[in-house]
GROMACS .gro file of C-alpha atoms in nm:
model
  253
    1MET     CA    1  -1.574  -0.919   0.795
    2PRO     CA    2  -1.279  -0.806   0.527
    3ARG     CA    3  -1.006  -1.044   0.485
    4PHE     CA    4  -0.709  -0.892   0.690
    5ALA     CA    5  -0.360  -0.839   0.626
    6ALA     CA    6  -0.042  -0.736   0.830
    7ASN     CA    7   0.203  -0.507   0.687
    8LEU     CA    8   0.524  -0.617   0.836
    9THR     CA    9   0.696  -0.305   0.772
   10PHE     CA   10   0.525  -0.133   1.037
   11LEU     CA   11   0.371  -0.439   1.273
   12PHE     CA   12   0.615  -0.664   1.471
   13THR     CA   13   0.927  -0.460   1.456
   14GLU     CA   14   1.011  -0.562   1.788
   15ARG     CA   15   1.152  -0.859   1.580
   16PRO     CA   16   1.420  -0.892   1.269
   17PHE     CA   17   1.229  -0.856   0.921
   18LEU     CA   18   1.237  -1.198   0.867
   19ASP     CA   19   1.106  -1.345   1.213
   20ARG     CA   20   0.773  -1.103   1.173
   21PHE     CA   21   0.637  -1.379   0.938
   22ALA     CA   22   0.591  -1.631   1.220
   23ALA     CA   23   0.483  -1.392   1.457
   24ALA     CA   24   0.197  -1.244   1.213
   25ARG     CA   25   0.117  -1.607   1.164
   26ALA     CA   26   0.085  -1.683   1.515
   27ALA     CA   27  -0.138  -1.358   1.604
   28GLY     CA   28  -0.398  -1.512   1.348
   29PHE     CA   29  -0.304  -1.316   1.004
   30ASP     CA   30  -0.298  -1.529   0.702
   31ALA     CA   31  -0.183  -1.248   0.451
   32VAL     CA   32   0.086  -0.966   0.473
   33GLU     CA   33   0.220  -0.680   0.288
   34ALA     CA   34   0.578  -0.582   0.285
   35LEU     CA   35   0.664  -0.239   0.150
   36PHE     CA   36   1.037  -0.299   0.066
   37PRO     CA   37   1.146  -0.658   0.069
   38TYR     CA   38   1.440  -0.558  -0.128
   39ASP     CA   39   1.695  -0.562   0.193
   40HIS     CA   40   1.658  -0.978   0.154
   41PRO     CA   41   1.722  -1.234  -0.091
   42ALA     CA   42   1.368  -1.317  -0.250
   43GLN     CA   43   1.408  -1.669  -0.179
   44SER     CA   44   1.474  -1.588   0.206
   45VAL     CA   45   1.158  -1.398   0.195
   46ARG     CA   46   0.979  -1.669   0.015
   47ASP     CA   47   1.099  -1.937   0.266
   48ARG     CA   48   0.933  -1.739   0.569
   49LEU     CA   49   0.631  -1.714   0.374
   50ASP     CA   50   0.589  -2.066   0.304
   51ALA     CA   51   0.718  -2.142   0.645
   52ALA     CA   52   0.423  -1.955   0.791
   53SER     CA   53   0.152  -2.036   0.508
   54LEU     CA   54   0.140  -1.674   0.440
   55HIS     CA   55   0.022  -1.493   0.157
   56LEU     CA   56   0.199  -1.175   0.031
   57VAL     CA   57  -0.086  -0.918  -0.078
   58LEU     CA   58   0.155  -0.640  -0.191
   59ILE     CA   59   0.494  -0.501  -0.197
   60ASN     CA   60   0.618  -0.136  -0.321
   61THR     CA   61   0.868  -0.051  -0.582
   62PRO     CA   62   1.189   0.021  -0.452
   63ALA     CA   63   1.274   0.335  -0.288
   64ALA     CA   64   1.691   0.288  -0.258
   65ASP     CA   65   1.706   0.648  -0.150
   66TRP     CA   66   1.435   0.610   0.123
   67ALA     CA   67   1.679   0.714   0.425
   68ASP     CA   68   1.764   1.047   0.222
   69GLY     CA   69   1.428   1.123   0.193
   70GLY     CA   70   1.344   0.974  -0.168
   71ARG     CA   71   1.002   0.885  -0.210
   72GLY     CA   72   0.994   0.661  -0.530
   73CYS     CA   73   1.068   0.793  -0.866
   74ALA     CA   74   0.783   0.770  -1.094
   75ALA     CA   75   0.645   1.116  -1.160
   76ILE     CA   76   1.017   1.281  -1.167
   77PRO     CA   77   1.115   1.403  -1.491
   78GLY     CA   78   1.477   1.263  -1.596
   79GLN     CA   79   1.461   0.940  -1.382
   80GLU     CA   80   1.295   0.717  -1.628
   81ASP     CA   81   1.572   0.448  -1.684
   82ARG     CA   82   1.588   0.457  -1.305
   83PHE     CA   83   1.200   0.378  -1.258
   84ARG     CA   84   1.214   0.121  -1.544
   85ARG     CA   85   1.520  -0.081  -1.375
   86GLU     CA   86   1.323  -0.029  -0.999
   87PHE     CA   87   1.021  -0.159  -1.164
   88ALA     CA   88   1.199  -0.475  -1.322
   89GLN     CA   89   1.320  -0.536  -0.946
   90ALA     CA   90   0.981  -0.511  -0.834
   91GLN     CA   91   0.838  -0.761  -1.075
   92ASP     CA   92   1.099  -1.003  -1.017
   93TYR     CA   93   1.033  -1.029  -0.650
   94ALA     CA   94   0.627  -1.006  -0.708
   95GLU     CA   95   0.700  -1.277  -0.907
   96ALA     CA   96   0.907  -1.506  -0.666
   97LEU     CA   97   0.690  -1.407  -0.373
   98GLY     CA   98   0.374  -1.435  -0.542
   99ALA     CA   99   0.300  -1.038  -0.427
  100GLY     CA  100  -0.052  -1.030  -0.630
  101LEU     CA  101  -0.030  -0.643  -0.623
  102VAL     CA  102   0.255  -0.393  -0.655
  103HIS     CA  103   0.240  -0.027  -0.561
  104ILE     CA  104   0.423   0.215  -0.792
  105MET     CA  105   0.545   0.522  -0.576
  106SER     CA  106   0.543   0.844  -0.750
  107GLY     CA  107   0.828   1.015  -0.557
  108LEU     CA  108   0.863   1.376  -0.464
  109ALA     CA  109   0.767   1.618  -0.783
  110SER     CA  110   0.550   1.873  -0.894
  111GLY     CA  111   0.387   2.039  -1.200
  112PRO     CA  112   0.261   1.936  -1.567
  113GLU     CA  113   0.651   1.785  -1.663
  114ALA     CA  114   0.581   1.543  -1.337
  115ARG     CA  115   0.246   1.464  -1.455
  116GLU     CA  116   0.352   1.379  -1.801
  117CYS     CA  117   0.615   1.176  -1.706
  118TYR     CA  118   0.412   0.965  -1.406
  119LEU     CA  119   0.147   0.908  -1.680
  120ARG     CA  120   0.391   0.752  -1.919
  121ASN     CA  121   0.553   0.545  -1.671
  122LEU     CA  122   0.218   0.423  -1.544
  123GLU     CA  123   0.131   0.321  -1.897
  124TRP     CA  124   0.431   0.156  -1.973
  125ALA     CA  125   0.449  -0.037  -1.668
  126ALA     CA  126   0.072  -0.129  -1.684
  127ALA     CA  127   0.181  -0.238  -2.057
  128GLN     CA  128   0.475  -0.455  -1.962
  129VAL     CA  129   0.259  -0.674  -1.702
  130PRO     CA  130  -0.091  -0.698  -1.801
  131ALA     CA  131  -0.126  -1.019  -1.563
  132ARG     CA  132  -0.021  -0.823  -1.294
  133ARG     CA  133  -0.248  -0.575  -1.046
  134LEU     CA  134  -0.062  -0.223  -1.003
  135THR     CA  135  -0.139   0.049  -0.781
  136ILE     CA  136  -0.102   0.396  -0.681
  137GLU     CA  137  -0.186   0.559  -0.363
  138PRO     CA  138  -0.275   0.926  -0.270
  139ILE     CA  139  -0.069   1.030   0.004
  140ASN     CA  140  -0.143   1.322   0.243
  141PRO     CA  141   0.104   1.626   0.205
  142ILE     CA  142   0.124   1.676   0.581
  143ASP     CA  143   0.290   1.327   0.663
  144MET     CA  144   0.474   1.342   0.336
  145PRO     CA  145   0.552   1.698   0.184
  146GLY     CA  146   0.587   1.697  -0.179
  147TYR     CA  147   0.491   1.351  -0.290
  148PHE     CA  148   0.342   1.387  -0.643
  149LEU     CA  149  -0.002   1.207  -0.591
  150ASN     CA  150  -0.128   1.359  -0.287
  151ASP     CA  151  -0.527   1.362  -0.376
  152PHE     CA  152  -0.798   1.151  -0.480
  153THR     CA  153  -0.945   1.334  -0.726
  154GLN     CA  154  -0.588   1.364  -0.931
  155ALA     CA  155  -0.553   0.996  -0.875
  156GLY     CA  156  -0.944   0.912  -1.025
  157ALA     CA  157  -0.861   1.149  -1.353
  158ILE     CA  158  -0.512   0.991  -1.369
  159LEU     CA  159  -0.692   0.629  -1.341
  160ASN     CA  160  -0.967   0.732  -1.587
  161GLU     CA  161  -0.729   0.868  -1.835
  162LEU     CA  162  -0.482   0.558  -1.882
  163ALA     CA  163  -0.785   0.328  -1.848
  164ALA     CA  164  -0.540   0.050  -1.787
  165PRO     CA  165  -0.732  -0.278  -1.664
  166ASN     CA  166  -0.463  -0.377  -1.416
  167LEU     CA  167  -0.410  -0.014  -1.273
  168HIS     CA  168  -0.576   0.035  -0.961
  169LEU     CA  169  -0.627   0.281  -0.648
  170GLN     CA  170  -0.495   0.170  -0.312
  171PHE     CA  171  -0.703   0.351  -0.083
  172ASP     CA  172  -0.564   0.415   0.277
  173ALA     CA  173  -0.801   0.499   0.495
  174TYR     CA  174  -0.552   0.721   0.729
  175HIS     CA  175  -0.435   0.930   0.422
  176ALA     CA  176  -0.798   0.963   0.330
  177HIS     CA  177  -0.905   1.130   0.622
  178ARG     CA  178  -0.614   1.354   0.642
  179ILE     CA  179  -0.710   1.450   0.255
  180ILE     CA  180  -1.105   1.466   0.261
  181GLY     CA  181  -1.200   1.410   0.651
  182ASP     CA  182  -1.426   1.163   0.557
  183VAL     CA  183  -1.360   0.805   0.521
  184ASN     CA  184  -1.705   0.676   0.432
  185ALA     CA  185  -1.773   0.962   0.173
  186ALA     CA  186  -1.430   0.906   0.014
  187TRP     CA  187  -1.508   0.507  -0.024
  188ARG     CA  188  -1.843   0.591  -0.180
  189ARG     CA  189  -1.736   0.828  -0.403
  190TYR     CA  190  -1.346   0.624  -0.506
  191GLY     CA  191  -1.395   0.286  -0.352
  192GLN     CA  192  -1.503   0.122  -0.694
  193ARG     CA  193  -1.144   0.174  -0.810
  194ALA     CA  194  -0.986   0.039  -0.512
  195ALA     CA  195  -0.786  -0.293  -0.538
  196HIS     CA  196  -0.628  -0.266  -0.197
  197ILE     CA  197  -0.742  -0.094   0.164
  198GLN     CA  198  -0.490   0.010   0.435
  199ILE     CA  199  -0.590   0.149   0.793
  200ALA     CA  200  -0.449   0.284   1.095
  201GLY     CA  201  -0.637   0.499   1.386
  202TYR     CA  202  -0.672   0.870   1.324
  203PRO     CA  203  -0.506   1.084   1.492
  204GLY     CA  204  -0.172   0.925   1.565
  205ARG     CA  205  -0.164   0.652   1.290
  206GLN     CA  206  -0.152   0.381   1.536
  207GLU     CA  207  -0.422   0.093   1.616
  208PRO     CA  208  -0.767   0.155   1.428
  209THR     CA  209  -0.943   0.171   1.740
  210GLY     CA  210  -1.126   0.480   1.905
  211GLY     CA  211  -1.023   0.831   1.705
  212LEU     CA  212  -1.207   0.966   1.470
  213ILE     CA  213  -1.249   0.688   1.236
  214ASP     CA  214  -1.539   0.473   1.280
  215TYR     CA  215  -1.376   0.144   1.183
  216PRO     CA  216  -1.638  -0.092   1.255
  217ALA     CA  217  -1.896   0.133   1.043
  218PHE     CA  218  -1.618   0.150   0.735
  219PHE     CA  219  -1.594  -0.251   0.771
  220SER     CA  220  -1.965  -0.300   0.753
  221GLN     CA  221  -1.965  -0.074   0.444
  222LEU     CA  222  -1.722  -0.281   0.264
  223ASP     CA  223  -1.921  -0.556   0.360
  224ALA     CA  224  -2.240  -0.411   0.242
  225GLU     CA  225  -2.096  -0.309  -0.106
  226GLY     CA  226  -1.908  -0.658  -0.153
  227TYR     CA  227  -1.558  -0.542  -0.134
  228VAL     CA  228  -1.322  -0.858  -0.194
  229GLY     CA  229  -0.973  -0.709  -0.149
  230HIS     CA  230  -0.756  -0.738   0.127
  231VAL     CA  231  -0.728  -0.472   0.456
  232SER     CA  232  -0.372  -0.453   0.552
  233ALA     CA  233  -0.283  -0.305   0.909
  234GLU     CA  234  -0.040  -0.016   0.846
  235TYR     CA  235  -0.006   0.179   1.168
  236PHE     CA  236   0.247   0.233   1.432
  237PRO     CA  237   0.153   0.030   1.717
  238ALA     CA  238   0.137   0.211   2.059
  239GLY     CA  239   0.338  -0.062   2.221
  240ASP     CA  240   0.399  -0.433   2.147
  241THR     CA  241   0.213  -0.535   1.857
  242ALA     CA  242   0.075  -0.860   1.933
  243GLU     CA  243  -0.095  -0.676   2.311
  244GLY     CA  244  -0.230  -0.418   2.059
  245LEU     CA  245  -0.434  -0.641   1.811
  246GLY     CA  246  -0.756  -0.654   2.001
  247TRP     CA  247  -0.951  -0.437   1.742
  248PHE     CA  248  -0.803  -0.768   1.496
  249SER     CA  249  -0.976  -1.023   1.735
  250LYS     CA  250  -1.279  -0.844   1.774
  251ALA     CA  251  -1.316  -0.776   1.416
  252LYS     CA  252  -1.290  -1.122   1.303
  253GLY     CA  253  -1.520  -1.234   1.533
   0.00000   0.00000   0.00000
């Protein structure tokens, strides 16, 4: 079975953020991701990771205006200076926390100028940290209207054009089903570019069990193809997080 991680932005929200690390370990996870750890000093997060013997898999670039509807800025013309500042902050946290991946959020934008801006920012970022893996993630336009990177074909073309060895695809199975309608087909076509996977049930974006995505089959496909990255649980629990982890126990065997 894949190596699983818990997304602490989505899971264990019954607890304050810094208490979620111990909860993830108690539930059997040995890896986590946290989309925006920036509200807490890096050392405070590091202390919780170490105390729980957890590995931090991924963080996002900051989106300080998230509450106001912002979704990053990498593809927004005129915000290049902001992007570089926020990318530097993400790298400082990734270094301090041992995060292996940084997801670069494109932001809300459209058109050829946005694409060119996105390409140049990604090219710059990849050159700044050649030893760190970076990801881009197509997010479906129903859940996040206006998000620039909203299609896998678009993401594949960008990765091909830049050909940066440390820039990869982040494959979210829930978004893939929204965008393409067939997770396994999407993986067969684009999975070779993926460094990280996220999962959630469809529809509803709750526990990855039942629904229209056959996760046991998907996990078997990953095993058959030798996928070595993490699979992160990024969903909204239907109730108490721990009580909904039967899928995790079953997947681990």
